[in-house]
Coordinates of C-alpha atoms in Angstrom, one line a residue:
M302 CA -129.2 -72.1 69.4
Y303 CA -128.9 -68.2 67.7
T304 CA -126.5 -67.9 64.8
K305 CA -125.5 -64.3 63.9
A306 CA -125.5 -63.6 60.0
P307 CA -122.4 -64.0 58.2
R308 CA -120.1 -61.2 57.8
L309 CA -118.7 -60.8 54.2
S310 CA -114.3 -61.2 54.2
S311 CA -113.0 -57.5 54.8
D312 CA -110.7 -56.4 51.9
A313 CA -107.7 -56.8 55.0
D314 CA -108.5 -60.5 55.0
L315 CA -108.4 -60.9 51.2
R316 CA -105.3 -58.6 50.8
N317 CA -103.3 -60.3 53.4
P318 CA -102.9 -64.1 52.8
V319 CA -100.1 -66.1 54.3
P320 CA -98.2 -67.4 50.8
T321 CA -99.6 -70.2 49.2
A322 CA -98.4 -73.4 51.2
V323 CA -97.7 -76.7 49.6
F324 CA -97.8 -80.0 51.0
L325 CA -94.4 -81.2 51.9
K326 CA -94.6 -84.4 54.1
S327 CA -96.2 -86.2 56.6
A328 CA -94.8 -88.1 59.7
A329 CA -95.7 -91.2 61.5
S330 CA -92.6 -91.1 63.6
P331 CA -89.8 -88.4 64.9
A332 CA -87.4 -90.3 62.2
D333 CA -90.0 -88.8 59.2
F334 CA -89.6 -85.2 60.6
P335 CA -88.1 -83.0 57.8
A336 CA -84.6 -81.6 58.8
D337 CA -85.0 -79.6 61.9
T338 CA -84.1 -75.7 60.4
G339 CA -86.0 -72.7 59.2
R340 CA -89.2 -71.2 61.6
E341 CA -92.1 -73.5 62.3
V342 CA -95.8 -72.4 63.2
A343 CA -97.6 -75.8 64.5
F344 CA -101.5 -76.0 65.1
V345 CA -103.0 -78.0 67.6
G346 CA -106.5 -78.9 69.2
R347 CA -109.0 -80.8 70.5
S348 CA -110.5 -83.7 67.9
N349 CA -113.4 -81.8 66.1
S350 CA -112.4 -78.3 67.1
G351 CA -112.0 -77.0 63.4
K352 CA -108.2 -77.3 63.4
S353 CA -107.8 -78.2 59.9
T354 CA -110.5 -75.8 58.6
A355 CA -108.4 -73.2 60.4
V356 CA -105.5 -74.2 58.5
N357 CA -106.9 -74.2 55.2
L358 CA -108.8 -70.7 55.6
I359 CA -105.4 -68.7 57.3
A360 CA -103.3 -70.7 54.5
G361 CA -105.7 -69.9 51.8
A362 CA -105.9 -73.2 50.4
R363 CA -109.2 -75.1 50.8
K364 CA -107.9 -78.5 50.7
L365 CA -104.5 -78.2 52.2
A366 CA -105.3 -80.0 55.4
R367 CA -107.7 -82.8 55.7
V368 CA -111.3 -81.6 56.6
S369 CA -113.8 -84.3 58.1
K370 CA -116.7 -85.0 60.5
T371 CA -114.9 -87.8 62.2
P372 CA -112.8 -86.9 64.9
G373 CA -109.6 -87.9 65.3
R374 CA -109.0 -88.1 61.4
T375 CA -105.4 -86.5 61.5
Q376 CA -103.2 -89.2 63.0
L377 CA -99.9 -87.7 61.4
I378 CA -98.1 -84.8 61.9
N379 CA -98.8 -82.8 58.4
F380 CA -95.8 -80.5 57.1
F381 CA -97.0 -77.9 54.6
T382 CA -93.7 -75.5 53.3
L383 CA -94.2 -72.1 52.6
G384 CA -91.1 -71.5 50.9
E385 CA -87.2 -71.8 52.0
S386 CA -87.3 -72.3 55.5
R387 CA -90.8 -71.5 56.6
R388 CA -93.4 -73.9 57.3
L389 CA -97.0 -74.7 58.9
V390 CA -97.7 -77.7 61.0
D391 CA -101.1 -79.6 61.2
L392 CA -100.3 -81.6 64.5
P393 CA -103.1 -84.7 65.4
G394 CA -105.9 -83.7 67.5
Y395 CA -106.3 -85.0 71.2
G396 CA -109.1 -86.1 73.4
F397 CA -110.9 -88.7 70.9
A398 CA -111.6 -91.6 72.7
R399 CA -113.1 -93.7 70.3
V400 CA -109.5 -95.0 69.1
N401 CA -107.5 -98.2 70.2
P402 CA -105.4 -96.7 73.1
D403 CA -102.1 -98.4 71.4
V404 CA -102.6 -95.7 68.8
Q405 CA -103.7 -93.3 71.2
A406 CA -100.4 -93.7 73.0
R407 CA -98.5 -93.5 69.6
W408 CA -100.5 -90.5 68.9
Q409 CA -99.2 -88.8 72.3
R410 CA -95.7 -89.5 72.3
L411 CA -95.2 -88.3 68.7
L412 CA -96.9 -85.0 69.7
E413 CA -95.2 -84.9 72.8
T414 CA -91.8 -85.4 71.2
Y415 CA -92.7 -82.6 68.5
L416 CA -93.7 -80.1 70.9
R417 CA -90.8 -81.0 73.4
E418 CA -87.8 -81.3 71.0
R419 CA -88.8 -79.5 67.7
A420 CA -85.7 -76.8 67.6
A421 CA -87.6 -75.3 64.3
L422 CA -91.0 -74.6 66.6
V423 CA -91.2 -70.8 66.8
G424 CA -95.3 -70.8 67.7
L425 CA -98.2 -72.9 68.2
V426 CA -101.9 -72.1 67.7
V427 CA -104.2 -73.9 69.5
T428 CA -107.9 -74.4 68.5
I429 CA -110.7 -74.1 71.0
D430 CA -114.4 -74.4 69.8
I431 CA -115.6 -71.7 71.5
R432 CA -118.9 -73.3 72.8
R433 CA -116.9 -75.5 74.8
G434 CA -114.2 -73.2 75.9
L435 CA -111.2 -74.0 78.0
T436 CA -111.3 -77.8 78.7
Q437 CA -109.1 -79.3 81.2
L438 CA -107.1 -80.8 78.1
D439 CA -106.5 -77.6 77.0
E440 CA -105.4 -76.7 80.4
Q441 CA -103.2 -79.2 80.1
L442 CA -101.3 -78.6 77.4
L443 CA -100.8 -75.2 78.1
R444 CA -99.3 -76.0 81.4
W445 CA -97.3 -78.4 79.8
L446 CA -95.8 -76.1 77.4
E447 CA -94.9 -73.5 79.9
P448 CA -91.4 -74.4 80.5
R449 CA -90.5 -73.6 76.7
E450 CA -91.6 -70.8 77.0
L451 CA -93.2 -71.0 73.3
P452 CA -95.3 -68.3 71.9
V453 CA -99.3 -69.6 71.9
A454 CA -102.1 -67.9 70.7
I455 CA -105.3 -69.4 70.9
L456 CA -108.4 -69.6 68.1
L457 CA -111.8 -69.8 70.1
T458 CA -113.3 -71.3 66.8
K459 CA -116.9 -72.0 65.5
A460 CA -117.8 -68.1 66.9
D461 CA -120.6 -67.9 64.4
K462 CA -122.1 -71.1 66.5
L463 CA -122.8 -68.4 69.1
S464 CA -124.9 -64.6 68.9
R465 CA -121.9 -61.9 69.3
G466 CA -122.8 -61.4 72.8
A467 CA -122.5 -65.1 73.8
G468 CA -119.0 -64.8 71.8
L469 CA -117.8 -61.9 73.7
A470 CA -119.2 -63.5 77.0
Q471 CA -117.0 -66.8 76.1
R472 CA -113.7 -64.8 75.1
R473 CA -113.5 -63.1 78.4
E474 CA -114.1 -66.4 80.3
V475 CA -111.2 -68.1 78.7
A476 CA -108.8 -65.2 78.8
K477 CA -109.6 -65.0 82.5
G478 CA -108.1 -68.4 82.6
L479 CA -105.2 -67.6 80.5
G480 CA -104.3 -64.3 82.0
P481 CA -103.4 -60.9 80.9
T482 CA -100.8 -61.4 77.9
A483 CA -103.0 -64.3 76.2
R484 CA -103.2 -64.2 72.7
L485 CA -106.3 -65.1 71.8
T486 CA -110.0 -64.2 69.1
C487 CA -112.8 -65.4 68.0
F488 CA -112.1 -67.4 64.5
S489 CA -115.2 -68.3 62.2
A490 CA -115.0 -69.8 58.8
L491 CA -118.1 -69.0 58.1
T492 CA -117.7 -65.4 58.5
R493 CA -113.8 -65.1 58.1
E494 CA -113.5 -63.3 61.5
G495 CA -110.1 -64.0 62.9
V496 CA -108.5 -64.7 60.1
A497 CA -106.5 -61.5 59.9
E498 CA -105.3 -61.7 63.0
A499 CA -104.5 -65.5 63.0
R500 CA -102.4 -64.3 59.7
A501 CA -100.3 -61.5 61.5
W502 CA -99.4 -63.9 64.4
L503 CA -98.1 -66.2 61.8
D504 CA -96.0 -63.4 59.9
G505 CA -94.7 -62.6 63.0
W506 CA -93.3 -65.7 64.3
L507 CA -92.0 -66.7 60.6
G508 CA -90.7 -63.7 59.7
P509 CA -90.5 -62.5 56.1
P510 CA -89.6 -65.1 53.1
P511 CA -85.7 -65.4 52.8

């Protein structure tokens, strides 16, 4: 498969990082969540969609979220603080079949409880591997979220794995399935494409530091 040449990070990418994120805590159950105050933006996506890599790059911290080649490695909800009252949240991936059904059911309950009940949640970033496009599981998640009217943005990850033309075509195809008001951008950890857009979403949702 054709891979386009990497683009160097733009000056804007380097000048406008999200404030340094610091690990706060991991939660295996809702009782472990930090106090439901302030503002949070969460990242969610299919296992192996590049979610944790995206969190690290957007937050400007190489090892903030654990990155692994083994799908399903994020098994807890991980909270990171951006200062007082502002947090990033790395949610467990969905759609990984090689997990004990009991564990999979526990992940699902934890994820649903967070997404349905968390008052501090003000925005959600969904990572989708651009080569896969919008899958049935992604569509189910987005439909399930509709009643909450939560702002959602889509990162089409691993964009460097496709030629520019193929990437734009896939972006148009995903946009067709999401509707005209959808927020989405192609994203690449290699070329830094989409980093500035993602950081702008976070800034808009989280607001300025107190």
